[in-house]
Structures are given as C-alpha cells and as structure tokens.
C-alpha cells in the first residue's frame, strides 16, 4: 500500500535558466497532474517546498522555481542526473472542463505565469477547445521575464498584452497589469467567459477589484491562492484560514471564496 506522503526519488533531466532568479527543472516522472495542481519537492535532511507544475509530458514534469530559501537554494545546486524527491500531486487545479467553449481571460504577474502555463499550452495545442484566450502577463522588469519562447508562440495563438512595471521594451507595454483590464471586451463575450488571475497577493487583490469595476462577474473569476502550504494533506494546519485548508480546498479557488481569504 502506497503512503501518500512518501517522497519518490526522480531524476533531473534538464535545467533551464528562465530569468535571473527563476529556473525550470524538468524531472523524470510518470505522474499526470491536473493543470494548476502542485507537488511537494524535497531534499533529504534539508526540507521540502510546494511547487506548481509548470508543464508536463510523457514521462516528465517541469517545475519553475524561484530561489528564495533553504530548500530552493539547495535545489538550484542540482544538475541533470541528480535526484529530486517528489510526492503528489496535490490540491485542486483549474476547472478546465468548465472553461470549454468559453472566452478565457488570463492575467498573471511575475512567476504567476507558471501555474497557468500548462493550461495555456493545452489551449494553444487544441484550437477550438475555448473560443479564444486573452492573456495579460506582467513582469517587474526585463530581467524577470520567464518562458520567453512560450510568450512568443502565444502571440500567434492568443490576444496578448505583455507589460513591464516601469521599464520600456520594444513590443511590450509599460505599466501594471491592472491598467490593461479595461481593454478586455467583456461586453462582447455575452456572459460566456471565465477569468483566471495568478500572481502576488496584492496584484491579485487589485486585479480582482479592477475586473469587477470593468464589468467582470465575480462568479466567473478564479484565482490560485498559494500560501504557507506545508504538509499538503491538511494535517499540519499551516495553510488554514478560518475553516479553509489551502492545500486541500485550493490552491485554485473561485474569486467569491479567494477574495475573503485574509490572514
């Protein structure tokens, strides 16, 4: 009988430096997570960290990681051929089956692009699954841009707006993602749309408020609310907010729930 919290050693197949601080690790695995689910990555005697799956394929998973602490710093020292320990997948992902046949609006900030990357790839590879995709992706500066190849390819598939907070770059807008929400043609969607928002908590808060101001219905909006997850199975209580366990009930939540998840 398999223990759901026992990590399994998995070989690193490749390492891609996406930006100054974010690297993507492709790891050998037969796990088939839903879009938006996360895995627990660990190194024995060091610790573990919850990381969203940023892409998957036959026999592999990808994790786009920002080096921000003891565990992730140690992972960054790993090379192809080394092992990472994985357990999962955990949590609730994007309800992609509910998005079928609708207009999909995706708004991301920084590494918030990672939890929606596999879903966006699915839409790009399966024309007609959704009516269209309006993608707004913002980054702090040019050095923080991730998934450059995907961003270029999505220009051909989706309606895209790429922005840097304060810097100027050819082909990119300057400003926060909230400034471009008013350009989304919600009135043309006839109610057949969904909105996905992922990024730092302040970005999601103000993007949600701007979306509602611009006519988006809260019932049609979704957010990935990743915070303080530890055990991933609802036992440690680190991610509990009132009666909600983020690792079990999320990390993907309807906006009507996410807007009230305040520590």
mmCIF file of N, CA and C in Angstrom, residues 79-137:
data_model
loop_
_atom_site.group_PDB
_atom_site.id
_atom_site.type_symbol
_atom_site.label_atom_id
_atom_site.label_comp_id
_atom_site.label_asym_id
_atom_site.label_seq_id
_atom_site.Cartn_x
_atom_site.Cartn_y
_atom_site.Cartn_z
ATOM 1 N N UNK A 79 22.024 19.352 -10.628
ATOM 2 C CA UNK A 79 22.312 19.306 -12.061
ATOM 3 C C UNK A 79 21.593 18.124 -12.697
ATOM 4 N N UNK A 80 21.486 18.109 -14.028
ATOM 5 C CA UNK A 80 20.903 16.946 -14.700
ATOM 6 C C UNK A 80 21.608 15.664 -14.274
ATOM 7 N N UNK A 81 20.805 14.654 -13.971
ATOM 8 C CA UNK A 81 21.338 13.388 -13.469
ATOM 9 C C UNK A 81 21.186 13.241 -11.967
ATOM 10 N N UNK A 82 21.107 14.370 -11.256
ATOM 11 C CA UNK A 82 20.847 14.324 -9.816
ATOM 12 C C UNK A 82 19.379 14.006 -9.568
ATOM 13 N N UNK A 83 19.070 13.662 -8.332
ATOM 14 C CA UNK A 83 17.693 13.350 -7.955
ATOM 15 C C UNK A 83 17.048 14.475 -7.171
ATOM 16 N N UNK A 84 15.757 14.698 -7.442
ATOM 17 C CA UNK A 84 14.872 15.432 -6.560
ATOM 18 C C UNK A 84 13.832 14.450 -6.054
ATOM 19 N N UNK A 85 13.314 14.684 -4.865
ATOM 20 C CA UNK A 85 12.296 13.804 -4.310
ATOM 21 C C UNK A 85 10.936 14.475 -4.444
ATOM 22 N N UNK A 86 9.976 13.734 -5.005
ATOM 23 C CA UNK A 86 8.649 14.269 -5.291
ATOM 24 C C UNK A 86 7.571 13.463 -4.592
ATOM 25 N N UNK A 87 6.529 14.160 -4.169
ATOM 26 C CA UNK A 87 5.287 13.499 -3.763
ATOM 27 C C UNK A 87 4.120 14.357 -4.225
ATOM 28 N N UNK A 88 3.024 13.705 -4.530
ATOM 29 C CA UNK A 88 1.862 14.410 -5.051
ATOM 30 C C UNK A 88 1.340 13.732 -6.317
ATOM 31 N N UNK A 89 0.483 14.377 -7.084
ATOM 32 C CA UNK A 89 0.094 15.781 -6.996
ATOM 33 C C UNK A 89 -0.964 16.038 -5.922
ATOM 34 N N UNK A 90 -1.072 17.309 -5.544
ATOM 35 C CA UNK A 90 -1.986 17.715 -4.502
ATOM 36 C C UNK A 90 -2.828 18.905 -4.946
ATOM 37 N N UNK A 91 -3.922 19.103 -4.205
ATOM 38 C CA UNK A 91 -4.762 20.275 -4.388
ATOM 39 C C UNK A 91 -5.703 20.193 -5.569
ATOM 40 N N UNK A 92 -6.496 21.224 -5.699
ATOM 41 C CA UNK A 92 -7.449 21.352 -6.800
ATOM 42 C C UNK A 92 -6.880 22.278 -7.857
ATOM 43 N N UNK A 93 -6.931 21.834 -9.110
ATOM 44 C CA UNK A 93 -6.417 22.626 -10.215
ATOM 45 C C UNK A 93 -7.496 23.461 -10.863
ATOM 46 N N UNK A 94 -7.168 23.997 -12.025
ATOM 47 C CA UNK A 94 -8.126 24.807 -12.780
ATOM 48 C C UNK A 94 -9.243 23.916 -13.320
ATOM 49 N N UNK A 95 -10.500 24.326 -13.205
ATOM 50 C CA UNK A 95 -11.615 23.502 -13.714
ATOM 51 C C UNK A 95 -11.726 23.640 -15.234
ATOM 52 N N UNK A 96 -10.743 23.099 -15.940
ATOM 53 C CA UNK A 96 -10.632 23.300 -17.378
ATOM 54 C C UNK A 96 -11.873 22.807 -18.124
ATOM 55 N N UNK A 97 -12.519 21.773 -17.600
ATOM 56 C CA UNK A 97 -13.725 21.277 -18.255
ATOM 57 C C UNK A 97 -14.835 22.321 -18.253
ATOM 58 N N UNK A 98 -14.831 23.213 -17.249
ATOM 59 C CA UNK A 98 -15.828 24.285 -17.204
ATOM 60 C C UNK A 98 -15.477 25.446 -18.125
ATOM 61 N N UNK A 99 -14.224 25.488 -18.595
ATOM 62 C CA UNK A 99 -13.781 26.558 -19.482
ATOM 63 C C UNK A 99 -14.073 26.253 -20.953
ATOM 64 N N UNK A 100 -14.386 25.024 -21.257
ATOM 65 C CA UNK A 100 -14.585 24.617 -22.649
ATOM 66 C C UNK A 100 -15.681 25.443 -23.311
ATOM 67 N N UNK A 101 -15.385 25.930 -24.518
ATOM 68 C CA UNK A 101 -16.357 26.683 -25.295
ATOM 69 C C UNK A 101 -16.563 28.115 -24.856
ATOM 70 N N UNK A 102 -15.707 28.607 -23.961
ATOM 71 C CA UNK A 102 -15.873 29.964 -23.457
ATOM 72 C C UNK A 102 -14.681 30.843 -23.847
ATOM 73 N N UNK A 103 -14.865 32.139 -23.725
ATOM 74 C CA UNK A 103 -13.758 33.072 -23.828
ATOM 75 C C UNK A 103 -12.984 32.987 -22.511
ATOM 76 N N UNK A 104 -11.660 32.882 -22.596
ATOM 77 C CA UNK A 104 -10.842 32.735 -21.399
ATOM 78 C C UNK A 104 -9.907 33.937 -21.289
ATOM 79 N N UNK A 105 -9.973 34.610 -20.152
ATOM 80 C CA UNK A 105 -9.088 35.734 -19.856
ATOM 81 C C UNK A 105 -8.113 35.274 -18.779
ATOM 82 N N UNK A 106 -6.816 35.403 -19.045
ATOM 83 C CA UNK A 106 -5.784 35.003 -18.085
ATOM 84 C C UNK A 106 -4.904 36.208 -17.798
ATOM 85 N N UNK A 107 -4.774 36.550 -16.515
ATOM 86 C CA UNK A 107 -3.965 37.692 -16.098
ATOM 87 C C UNK A 107 -2.947 37.202 -15.076
ATOM 88 N N UNK A 108 -1.663 37.410 -15.363
ATOM 89 C CA UNK A 108 -0.623 36.903 -14.475
ATOM 90 C C UNK A 108 0.379 38.001 -14.134
ATOM 91 N N UNK A 109 1.002 37.839 -12.956
ATOM 92 C CA UNK A 109 2.063 38.727 -12.539
ATOM 93 C C UNK A 109 3.290 37.931 -12.157
ATOM 94 N N UNK A 110 4.424 38.212 -12.804
ATOM 95 C CA UNK A 110 5.675 37.535 -12.477
ATOM 96 C C UNK A 110 5.586 36.025 -12.642
ATOM 97 N N UNK A 111 6.059 35.308 -11.608
ATOM 98 C CA UNK A 111 6.043 33.847 -11.667
ATOM 99 C C UNK A 111 4.640 33.273 -11.583
ATOM 100 N N UNK A 112 3.626 34.120 -11.449
ATOM 101 C CA UNK A 112 2.246 33.646 -11.519
ATOM 102 C C UNK A 112 1.908 33.041 -12.862
ATOM 103 N N UNK A 113 2.792 33.234 -13.854
ATOM 104 C CA UNK A 113 2.580 32.603 -15.156
ATOM 105 C C UNK A 113 2.792 31.090 -15.085
ATOM 106 N N UNK A 114 3.611 30.631 -14.140
ATOM 107 C CA UNK A 114 3.939 29.206 -14.061
ATOM 108 C C UNK A 114 2.724 28.319 -13.799
ATOM 109 N N UNK A 115 1.833 28.639 -12.840
ATOM 110 C CA UNK A 115 0.689 27.755 -12.576
ATOM 111 C C UNK A 115 -0.340 27.668 -13.688
ATOM 112 N N UNK A 116 -0.278 28.598 -14.670
ATOM 113 C CA UNK A 116 -1.221 28.539 -15.789
ATOM 114 C C UNK A 116 -0.550 28.126 -17.088
ATOM 115 N N UNK A 117 0.752 27.920 -17.067
ATOM 116 C CA UNK A 117 1.487 27.634 -18.304
ATOM 117 C C UNK A 117 1.002 26.355 -18.976
ATOM 118 N N UNK A 118 0.826 25.288 -18.215
ATOM 119 C CA UNK A 118 0.404 24.022 -18.841
ATOM 120 C C UNK A 118 -1.000 24.150 -19.426
ATOM 121 N N UNK A 119 -1.871 24.912 -18.766
ATOM 122 C CA UNK A 119 -3.224 25.124 -19.280
ATOM 123 C C UNK A 119 -3.186 25.942 -20.570
ATOM 124 N N UNK A 120 -2.356 26.988 -20.588
ATOM 125 C CA UNK A 120 -2.242 27.791 -21.808
ATOM 126 C C UNK A 120 -1.677 26.968 -22.959
ATOM 127 N N UNK A 121 -0.715 26.126 -22.653
ATOM 128 C CA UNK A 121 -0.182 25.244 -23.697
ATOM 129 C C UNK A 121 -1.269 24.320 -24.230
ATOM 130 N N UNK A 122 -2.121 23.829 -23.350
ATOM 131 C CA UNK A 122 -3.211 22.944 -23.766
ATOM 132 C C UNK A 122 -4.164 23.675 -24.707
ATOM 133 N N UNK A 123 -4.510 24.918 -24.371
ATOM 134 C CA UNK A 123 -5.399 25.695 -25.243
ATOM 135 C C UNK A 123 -4.738 25.956 -26.594
ATOM 136 N N UNK A 124 -3.429 26.242 -26.583
ATOM 137 C CA UNK A 124 -2.721 26.517 -27.835
ATOM 138 C C UNK A 124 -2.639 25.287 -28.726
ATOM 139 N N UNK A 125 -2.502 24.122 -28.099
ATOM 140 C CA UNK A 125 -2.348 22.871 -28.841
ATOM 141 C C UNK A 125 -3.685 22.260 -29.252
ATOM 142 N N UNK A 126 -4.779 22.791 -28.725
ATOM 143 C CA UNK A 126 -6.111 22.249 -29.028
ATOM 144 C C UNK A 126 -7.037 23.387 -29.469
ATOM 145 N N UNK A 127 -6.812 23.909 -30.677
ATOM 146 C CA UNK A 127 -7.640 25.007 -31.173
ATOM 147 C C UNK A 127 -9.121 24.621 -31.171
ATOM 148 N N UNK A 128 -9.947 25.552 -30.718
ATOM 149 C CA UNK A 128 -11.377 25.298 -30.684
ATOM 150 C C UNK A 128 -11.878 24.806 -29.336
ATOM 151 N N UNK A 129 -10.966 24.391 -28.453
ATOM 152 C CA UNK A 129 -11.423 23.942 -27.127
ATOM 153 C C UNK A 129 -12.076 25.107 -26.387
ATOM 154 N N UNK A 130 -11.451 26.287 -26.468
ATOM 155 C CA UNK A 130 -12.072 27.512 -25.953
ATOM 156 C C UNK A 130 -12.262 28.461 -27.125
ATOM 157 N N UNK A 131 -13.148 29.429 -26.967
ATOM 158 C CA UNK A 131 -13.426 30.349 -28.072
ATOM 159 C C UNK A 131 -12.200 31.191 -28.408
ATOM 160 N N UNK A 132 -11.575 31.745 -27.397
ATOM 161 C CA UNK A 132 -10.326 32.471 -27.583
ATOM 162 C C UNK A 132 -9.707 32.708 -26.214
ATOM 163 N N UNK A 133 -8.474 33.206 -26.219
ATOM 164 C CA UNK A 133 -7.748 33.487 -24.980
ATOM 165 C C UNK A 133 -7.221 34.911 -25.030
ATOM 166 N N UNK A 134 -7.507 35.667 -23.987
ATOM 167 C CA UNK A 134 -6.950 36.998 -23.806
ATOM 168 C C UNK A 134 -5.957 36.902 -22.653
ATOM 169 N N UNK A 135 -4.669 37.049 -22.978
ATOM 170 C CA UNK A 135 -3.606 36.879 -21.989
ATOM 171 C C UNK A 135 -2.928 38.205 -21.687
ATOM 172 N N UNK A 136 -2.950 38.592 -20.412
ATOM 173 C CA UNK A 136 -2.206 39.755 -19.941
ATOM 174 C C UNK A 136 -1.152 39.255 -18.961
ATOM 175 N N UNK A 137 0.126 39.421 -19.301
ATOM 176 C CA UNK A 137 1.218 38.978 -18.435
ATOM 177 C C UNK A 137 2.136 40.146 -18.130
#
